[in-house]
Amino acid sequence: TSNFNIDNNIIYYEGIFAAENTIYALYSNKRLDDTEKNHSGVIETYDWNGNPKIRYILDNELACFFVDEKAKRIYGINPTLYDDKIIMYEF
């Protein structure tokens, strides 16, 4: 018998957003059962060839996010922390 449990699988990226010039990835590197409770506060950026650019370390964890490159803002939510708040970061 196997002790396999899907909750023990590592989730490397919780979400991704493709913009005109950059790919934004919400980096987790946590077990699946951890990401359901504690999301990631790290967004890695890549060019369209997959080369790393900038890594943002946020002071809040995000469950999902959206990027407005023209306004240079990241918008995200985390219903575990705030059930009625949109979190915004400028970069």
JSON list of N, CA and C in Angstrom, two decimals, residues 10-18 22-30 35 38-46 54-67 74-79 87 89:
[
{"chain": "A", "resi": 10, "resn": "ILE", "atom": "N", "xyz": [3.84, 19.47, -3.88]},
{"chain": "A", "resi": 10, "resn": "ILE", "atom": "CA", "xyz": [4.33, 20.84, -3.85]},
{"chain": "A", "resi": 10, "resn": "ILE", "atom": "C", "xyz": [3.69, 21.62, -5.00]},
{"chain": "A", "resi": 11, "resn": "ILE", "atom": "N", "xyz": [3.14, 22.78, -4.67]},
{"chain": "A", "resi": 11, "resn": "ILE", "atom": "CA", "xyz": [2.60, 23.70, -5.67]},
{"chain": "A", "resi": 11, "resn": "ILE", "atom": "C", "xyz": [3.65, 24.79, -5.85]},
{"chain": "A", "resi": 12, "resn": "TYR", "atom": "N", "xyz": [4.23, 24.86, -7.02]},
{"chain": "A", "resi": 12, "resn": "TYR", "atom": "CA", "xyz": [5.28, 25.86, -7.23]},
{"chain": "A", "resi": 12, "resn": "TYR", "atom": "C", "xyz": [4.70, 27.20, -7.60]},
{"chain": "A", "resi": 13, "resn": "TYR", "atom": "N", "xyz": [3.66, 27.22, -8.40]},
{"chain": "A", "resi": 13, "resn": "TYR", "atom": "CA", "xyz": [3.03, 28.49, -8.80]},
{"chain": "A", "resi": 13, "resn": "TYR", "atom": "C", "xyz": [1.53, 28.40, -8.58]},
{"chain": "A", "resi": 14, "resn": "GLU", "atom": "N", "xyz": [0.99, 29.37, -7.84]},
{"chain": "A", "resi": 14, "resn": "GLU", "atom": "CA", "xyz": [-0.45, 29.41, -7.57]},
{"chain": "A", "resi": 14, "resn": "GLU", "atom": "C", "xyz": [-1.22, 30.10, -8.68]},
{"chain": "A", "resi": 15, "resn": "GLY", "atom": "N", "xyz": [-0.59, 31.03, -9.35]},
{"chain": "A", "resi": 15, "resn": "GLY", "atom": "CA", "xyz": [-1.27, 31.76, -10.41]},
{"chain": "A", "resi": 15, "resn": "GLY", "atom": "C", "xyz": [-0.28, 32.39, -11.35]},
{"chain": "A", "resi": 16, "resn": "ILE", "atom": "N", "xyz": [-0.79, 32.79, -12.50]},
{"chain": "A", "resi": 16, "resn": "ILE", "atom": "CA", "xyz": [0.06, 33.41, -13.52]},
{"chain": "A", "resi": 16, "resn": "ILE", "atom": "C", "xyz": [-0.75, 34.47, -14.26]},
{"chain": "A", "resi": 17, "resn": "PHE", "atom": "N", "xyz": [-0.06, 35.53, -14.67]},
{"chain": "A", "resi": 17, "resn": "PHE", "atom": "CA", "xyz": [-0.71, 36.59, -15.44]},
{"chain": "A", "resi": 17, "resn": "PHE", "atom": "C", "xyz": [0.22, 36.97, -16.58]},
{"chain": "A", "resi": 18, "resn": "ALA", "atom": "N", "xyz": [-0.29, 36.95, -17.79]},
{"chain": "A", "resi": 18, "resn": "ALA", "atom": "CA", "xyz": [0.51, 37.31, -18.96]},
{"chain": "A", "resi": 18, "resn": "ALA", "atom": "C", "xyz": [0.15, 38.72, -19.39]},
{"chain": "A", "resi": 22, "resn": "THR", "atom": "N", "xyz": [5.63, 41.16, -20.07]},
{"chain": "A", "resi": 22, "resn": "THR", "atom": "CA", "xyz": [6.13, 40.37, -18.94]},
{"chain": "A", "resi": 22, "resn": "THR", "atom": "C", "xyz": [5.13, 39.29, -18.55]},
{"chain": "A", "resi": 23, "resn": "ILE", "atom": "N", "xyz": [5.66, 38.18, -18.05]},
{"chain": "A", "resi": 23, "resn": "ILE", "atom": "CA", "xyz": [4.84, 37.13, -17.44]},
{"chain": "A", "resi": 23, "resn": "ILE", "atom": "C", "xyz": [5.04, 37.24, -15.93]},
{"chain": "A", "resi": 24, "resn": "TYR", "atom": "N", "xyz": [3.95, 37.31, -15.19]},
{"chain": "A", "resi": 24, "resn": "TYR", "atom": "CA", "xyz": [3.97, 37.43, -13.74]},
{"chain": "A", "resi": 24, "resn": "TYR", "atom": "C", "xyz": [3.49, 36.11, -13.15]},
{"chain": "A", "resi": 25, "resn": "ALA", "atom": "N", "xyz": [4.25, 35.55, -12.22]},
{"chain": "A", "resi": 25, "resn": "ALA", "atom": "CA", "xyz": [3.91, 34.25, -11.64]},
{"chain": "A", "resi": 25, "resn": "ALA", "atom": "C", "xyz": [3.91, 34.35, -10.11]},
{"chain": "A", "resi": 26, "resn": "LEU", "atom": "N", "xyz": [2.81, 33.93, -9.51]},
{"chain": "A", "resi": 26, "resn": "LEU", "atom": "CA", "xyz": [2.68, 33.92, -8.05]},
{"chain": "A", "resi": 26, "resn": "LEU", "atom": "C", "xyz": [3.36, 32.66, -7.53]},
{"chain": "A", "resi": 27, "resn": "TYR", "atom": "N", "xyz": [4.58, 32.82, -7.03]},
{"chain": "A", "resi": 27, "resn": "TYR", "atom": "CA", "xyz": [5.42, 31.69, -6.62]},
{"chain": "A", "resi": 27, "resn": "TYR", "atom": "C", "xyz": [5.04, 31.23, -5.22]},
{"chain": "A", "resi": 28, "resn": "SER", "atom": "N", "xyz": [4.83, 29.94, -5.07]},
{"chain": "A", "resi": 28, "resn": "SER", "atom": "CA", "xyz": [4.40, 29.39, -3.79]},
{"chain": "A", "resi": 28, "resn": "SER", "atom": "C", "xyz": [5.46, 28.49, -3.16]},
{"chain": "A", "resi": 29, "resn": "ASN", "atom": "N", "xyz": [5.80, 27.38, -3.80]},
{"chain": "A", "resi": 29, "resn": "ASN", "atom": "CA", "xyz": [6.73, 26.39, -3.29]},
{"chain": "A", "resi": 29, "resn": "ASN", "atom": "C", "xyz": [6.27, 25.84, -1.94]},
{"chain": "A", "resi": 30, "resn": "LYS", "atom": "N", "xyz": [4.95, 25.65, -1.81]},
{"chain": "A", "resi": 30, "resn": "LYS", "atom": "CA", "xyz": [4.36, 25.11, -0.59]},
{"chain": "A", "resi": 30, "resn": "LYS", "atom": "C", "xyz": [3.56, 23.86, -0.93]},
{"chain": "A", "resi": 35, "resn": "THR", "atom": "N", "xyz": [-1.13, 25.80, 0.78]},
{"chain": "A", "resi": 35, "resn": "THR", "atom": "CA", "xyz": [-1.56, 26.90, -0.07]},
{"chain": "A", "resi": 35, "resn": "THR", "atom": "C", "xyz": [-3.06, 27.16, 0.06]},
{"chain": "A", "resi": 38, "resn": "ASN", "atom": "N", "xyz": [-2.60, 29.29, 3.41]},
{"chain": "A", "resi": 38, "resn": "ASN", "atom": "CA", "xyz": [-1.61, 30.37, 3.36]},
{"chain": "A", "resi": 38, "resn": "ASN", "atom": "C", "xyz": [-1.14, 30.54, 1.92]},
{"chain": "A", "resi": 39, "resn": "HIS", "atom": "N", "xyz": [-1.47, 31.63, 1.35]},
{"chain": "A", "resi": 39, "resn": "HIS", "atom": "CA", "xyz": [-1.11, 31.87, -0.04]},
{"chain": "A", "resi": 39, "resn": "HIS", "atom": "C", "xyz": [0.29, 32.47, -0.13]},
{"chain": "A", "resi": 40, "resn": "SER", "atom": "N", "xyz": [0.67, 32.89, -1.30]},
{"chain": "A", "resi": 40, "resn": "SER", "atom": "CA", "xyz": [2.03, 33.38, -1.53]},
{"chain": "A", "resi": 40, "resn": "SER", "atom": "C", "xyz": [2.08, 34.90, -1.55]},
{"chain": "A", "resi": 41, "resn": "GLY", "atom": "N", "xyz": [3.20, 35.42, -1.11]},
{"chain": "A", "resi": 41, "resn": "GLY", "atom": "CA", "xyz": [3.46, 36.85, -1.18]},
{"chain": "A", "resi": 41, "resn": "GLY", "atom": "C", "xyz": [4.64, 37.15, -2.08]},
{"chain": "A", "resi": 42, "resn": "VAL", "atom": "N", "xyz": [4.93, 36.24, -3.01]},
{"chain": "A", "resi": 42, "resn": "VAL", "atom": "CA", "xyz": [6.08, 36.42, -3.91]},
{"chain": "A", "resi": 42, "resn": "VAL", "atom": "C", "xyz": [5.59, 36.35, -5.36]},
{"chain": "A", "resi": 43, "resn": "ILE", "atom": "N", "xyz": [5.89, 37.39, -6.13]},
{"chain": "A", "resi": 43, "resn": "ILE", "atom": "CA", "xyz": [5.58, 37.39, -7.56]},
{"chain": "A", "resi": 43, "resn": "ILE", "atom": "C", "xyz": [6.89, 37.46, -8.32]},
{"chain": "A", "resi": 44, "resn": "GLU", "atom": "N", "xyz": [7.13, 36.45, -9.14]},
{"chain": "A", "resi": 44, "resn": "GLU", "atom": "CA", "xyz": [8.31, 36.43, -10.01]},
{"chain": "A", "resi": 44, "resn": "GLU", "atom": "C", "xyz": [7.90, 36.91, -11.39]},
{"chain": "A", "resi": 45, "resn": "THR", "atom": "N", "xyz": [8.79, 37.63, -12.05]},
{"chain": "A", "resi": 45, "resn": "THR", "atom": "CA", "xyz": [8.50, 38.09, -13.40]},
{"chain": "A", "resi": 45, "resn": "THR", "atom": "C", "xyz": [9.52, 37.52, -14.37]},
{"chain": "A", "resi": 46, "resn": "TYR", "atom": "N", "xyz": [9.04, 37.27, -15.59]},
{"chain": "A", "resi": 46, "resn": "TYR", "atom": "CA", "xyz": [9.86, 36.68, -16.66]},
{"chain": "A", "resi": 46, "resn": "TYR", "atom": "C", "xyz": [9.57, 37.40, -17.96]},
{"chain": "A", "resi": 54, "resn": "ILE", "atom": "N", "xyz": [12.38, 40.40, -12.50]},
{"chain": "A", "resi": 54, "resn": "ILE", "atom": "CA", "xyz": [12.30, 40.97, -11.15]},
{"chain": "A", "resi": 54, "resn": "ILE", "atom": "C", "xyz": [11.47, 40.04, -10.27]},
{"chain": "A", "resi": 55, "resn": "ARG", "atom": "N", "xyz": [11.83, 39.99, -9.00]},
{"chain": "A", "resi": 55, "resn": "ARG", "atom": "CA", "xyz": [11.06, 39.22, -8.01]},
{"chain": "A", "resi": 55, "resn": "ARG", "atom": "C", "xyz": [10.52, 40.21, -6.98]},
{"chain": "A", "resi": 56, "resn": "TYR", "atom": "N", "xyz": [9.21, 40.24, -6.84]},
{"chain": "A", "resi": 56, "resn": "TYR", "atom": "CA", "xyz": [8.56, 41.12, -5.86]},
{"chain": "A", "resi": 56, "resn": "TYR", "atom": "C", "xyz": [8.20, 40.33, -4.62]},
{"chain": "A", "resi": 57, "resn": "ILE", "atom": "N", "xyz": [8.58, 40.83, -3.46]},
{"chain": "A", "resi": 57, "resn": "ILE", "atom": "CA", "xyz": [8.20, 40.22, -2.19]},
{"chain": "A", "resi": 57, "resn": "ILE", "atom": "C", "xyz": [7.20, 41.18, -1.55]},
{"chain": "A", "resi": 58, "resn": "LEU", "atom": "N", "xyz": [5.96, 40.73, -1.45]},
{"chain": "A", "resi": 58, "resn": "LEU", "atom": "CA", "xyz": [4.87, 41.57, -0.98]},
{"chain": "A", "resi": 58, "resn": "LEU", "atom": "C", "xyz": [4.67, 41.39, 0.52]},
{"chain": "A", "resi": 59, "resn": "ASP", "atom": "N", "xyz": [4.05, 42.38, 1.15]},
{"chain": "A", "resi": 59, "resn": "ASP", "atom": "CA", "xyz": [3.80, 42.27, 2.58]},
{"chain": "A", "resi": 59, "resn": "ASP", "atom": "C", "xyz": [2.46, 41.63, 2.91]},
{"chain": "A", "resi": 60, "resn": "ASN", "atom": "N", "xyz": [1.72, 41.22, 1.88]},
{"chain": "A", "resi": 60, "resn": "ASN", "atom": "CA", "xyz": [0.49, 40.44, 2.03]},
{"chain": "A", "resi": 60, "resn": "ASN", "atom": "C", "xyz": [0.55, 39.26, 1.07]},
{"chain": "A", "resi": 61, "resn": "GLU", "atom": "N", "xyz": [-0.05, 38.17, 1.48]},
{"chain": "A", "resi": 61, "resn": "GLU", "atom": "CA", "xyz": [-0.15, 37.02, 0.59]},
{"chain": "A", "resi": 61, "resn": "GLU", "atom": "C", "xyz": [-1.38, 37.20, -0.30]},
{"chain": "A", "resi": 62, "resn": "LEU", "atom": "N", "xyz": [-1.29, 36.76, -1.54]},
{"chain": "A", "resi": 62, "resn": "LEU", "atom": "CA", "xyz": [-2.39, 36.90, -2.50]},
{"chain": "A", "resi": 62, "resn": "LEU", "atom": "C", "xyz": [-2.90, 35.53, -2.92]},
{"chain": "A", "resi": 63, "resn": "ALA", "atom": "N", "xyz": [-4.21, 35.42, -3.02]},
{"chain": "A", "resi": 63, "resn": "ALA", "atom": "CA", "xyz": [-4.82, 34.20, -3.54]},
{"chain": "A", "resi": 63, "resn": "ALA", "atom": "C", "xyz": [-4.86, 34.25, -5.06]},
{"chain": "A", "resi": 64, "resn": "CYS", "atom": "N", "xyz": [-5.07, 35.42, -5.61]},
{"chain": "A", "resi": 64, "resn": "CYS", "atom": "CA", "xyz": [-5.01, 35.64, -7.06]},
{"chain": "A", "resi": 64, "resn": "CYS", "atom": "C", "xyz": [-4.69, 37.11, -7.29]},
{"chain": "A", "resi": 65, "resn": "PHE", "atom": "N", "xyz": [-4.27, 37.44, -8.52]},
{"chain": "A", "resi": 65, "resn": "PHE", "atom": "CA", "xyz": [-3.83, 38.80, -8.80]},
{"chain": "A", "resi": 65, "resn": "PHE", "atom": "C", "xyz": [-4.02, 39.16, -10.26]},
{"chain": "A", "resi": 66, "resn": "PHE", "atom": "N", "xyz": [-3.92, 40.45, -10.54]},
{"chain": "A", "resi": 66, "resn": "PHE", "atom": "CA", "xyz": [-4.03, 41.03, -11.87]},
{"chain": "A", "resi": 66, "resn": "PHE", "atom": "C", "xyz": [-2.98, 42.13, -11.94]},
{"chain": "A", "resi": 67, "resn": "VAL", "atom": "N", "xyz": [-2.38, 42.34, -13.10]},
{"chain": "A", "resi": 67, "resn": "VAL", "atom": "CA", "xyz": [-1.36, 43.36, -13.27]},
{"chain": "A", "resi": 67, "resn": "VAL", "atom": "C", "xyz": [-1.81, 44.37, -14.31]},
{"chain": "A", "resi": 74, "resn": "ILE", "atom": "N", "xyz": [-0.08, 46.15, -9.21]},
{"chain": "A", "resi": 74, "resn": "ILE", "atom": "CA", "xyz": [-0.53, 44.77, -9.02]},
{"chain": "A", "resi": 74, "resn": "ILE", "atom": "C", "xyz": [-1.74, 44.84, -8.10]},
{"chain": "A", "resi": 75, "resn": "TYR", "atom": "N", "xyz": [-2.83, 44.22, -8.53]},
{"chain": "A", "resi": 75, "resn": "TYR", "atom": "CA", "xyz": [-4.04, 44.15, -7.71]},
{"chain": "A", "resi": 75, "resn": "TYR", "atom": "C", "xyz": [-4.26, 42.68, -7.34]},
{"chain": "A", "resi": 76, "resn": "GLY", "atom": "N", "xyz": [-4.61, 42.45, -6.11]},
{"chain": "A", "resi": 76, "resn": "GLY", "atom": "CA", "xyz": [-4.84, 41.08, -5.69]},
{"chain": "A", "resi": 76, "resn": "GLY", "atom": "C", "xyz": [-5.89, 40.97, -4.60]},
{"chain": "A", "resi": 77, "resn": "ILE", "atom": "N", "xyz": [-6.28, 39.74, -4.33]},
{"chain": "A", "resi": 77, "resn": "ILE", "atom": "CA", "xyz": [-7.21, 39.48, -3.24]},
{"chain": "A", "resi": 77, "resn": "ILE", "atom": "C", "xyz": [-6.68, 38.31, -2.41]},
{"chain": "A", "resi": 78, "resn": "ASN", "atom": "N", "xyz": [-7.12, 38.30, -1.17]},
{"chain": "A", "resi": 78, "resn": "ASN", "atom": "CA", "xyz": [-6.89, 37.17, -0.29]},
{"chain": "A", "resi": 78, "resn": "ASN", "atom": "C", "xyz": [-8.08, 37.08, 0.65]},
{"chain": "A", "resi": 79, "resn": "PRO", "atom": "N", "xyz": [-9.10, 36.30, 0.26]},
{"chain": "A", "resi": 79, "resn": "PRO", "atom": "CA", "xyz": [-10.31, 36.22, 1.08]},
{"chain": "A", "resi": 79, "resn": "PRO", "atom": "C", "xyz": [-10.08, 35.63, 2.47]},
{"chain": "A", "resi": 87, "resn": "ILE", "atom": "N", "xyz": [-6.22, 44.33, -2.58]},
{"chain": "A", "resi": 87, "resn": "ILE", "atom": "CA", "xyz": [-4.88, 44.76, -2.18]},
{"chain": "A", "resi": 87, "resn": "ILE", "atom": "C", "xyz": [-4.17, 45.30, -3.42]},
{"chain": "A", "resi": 89, "resn": "TYR", "atom": "N", "xyz": [-0.52, 47.09, -5.05]},
{"chain": "A", "resi": 89, "resn": "TYR", "atom": "CA", "xyz": [0.89, 47.44, -4.93]},
{"chain": "A", "resi": 89, "resn": "TYR", "atom": "C", "xyz": [1.31, 48.20, -6.17]}
]
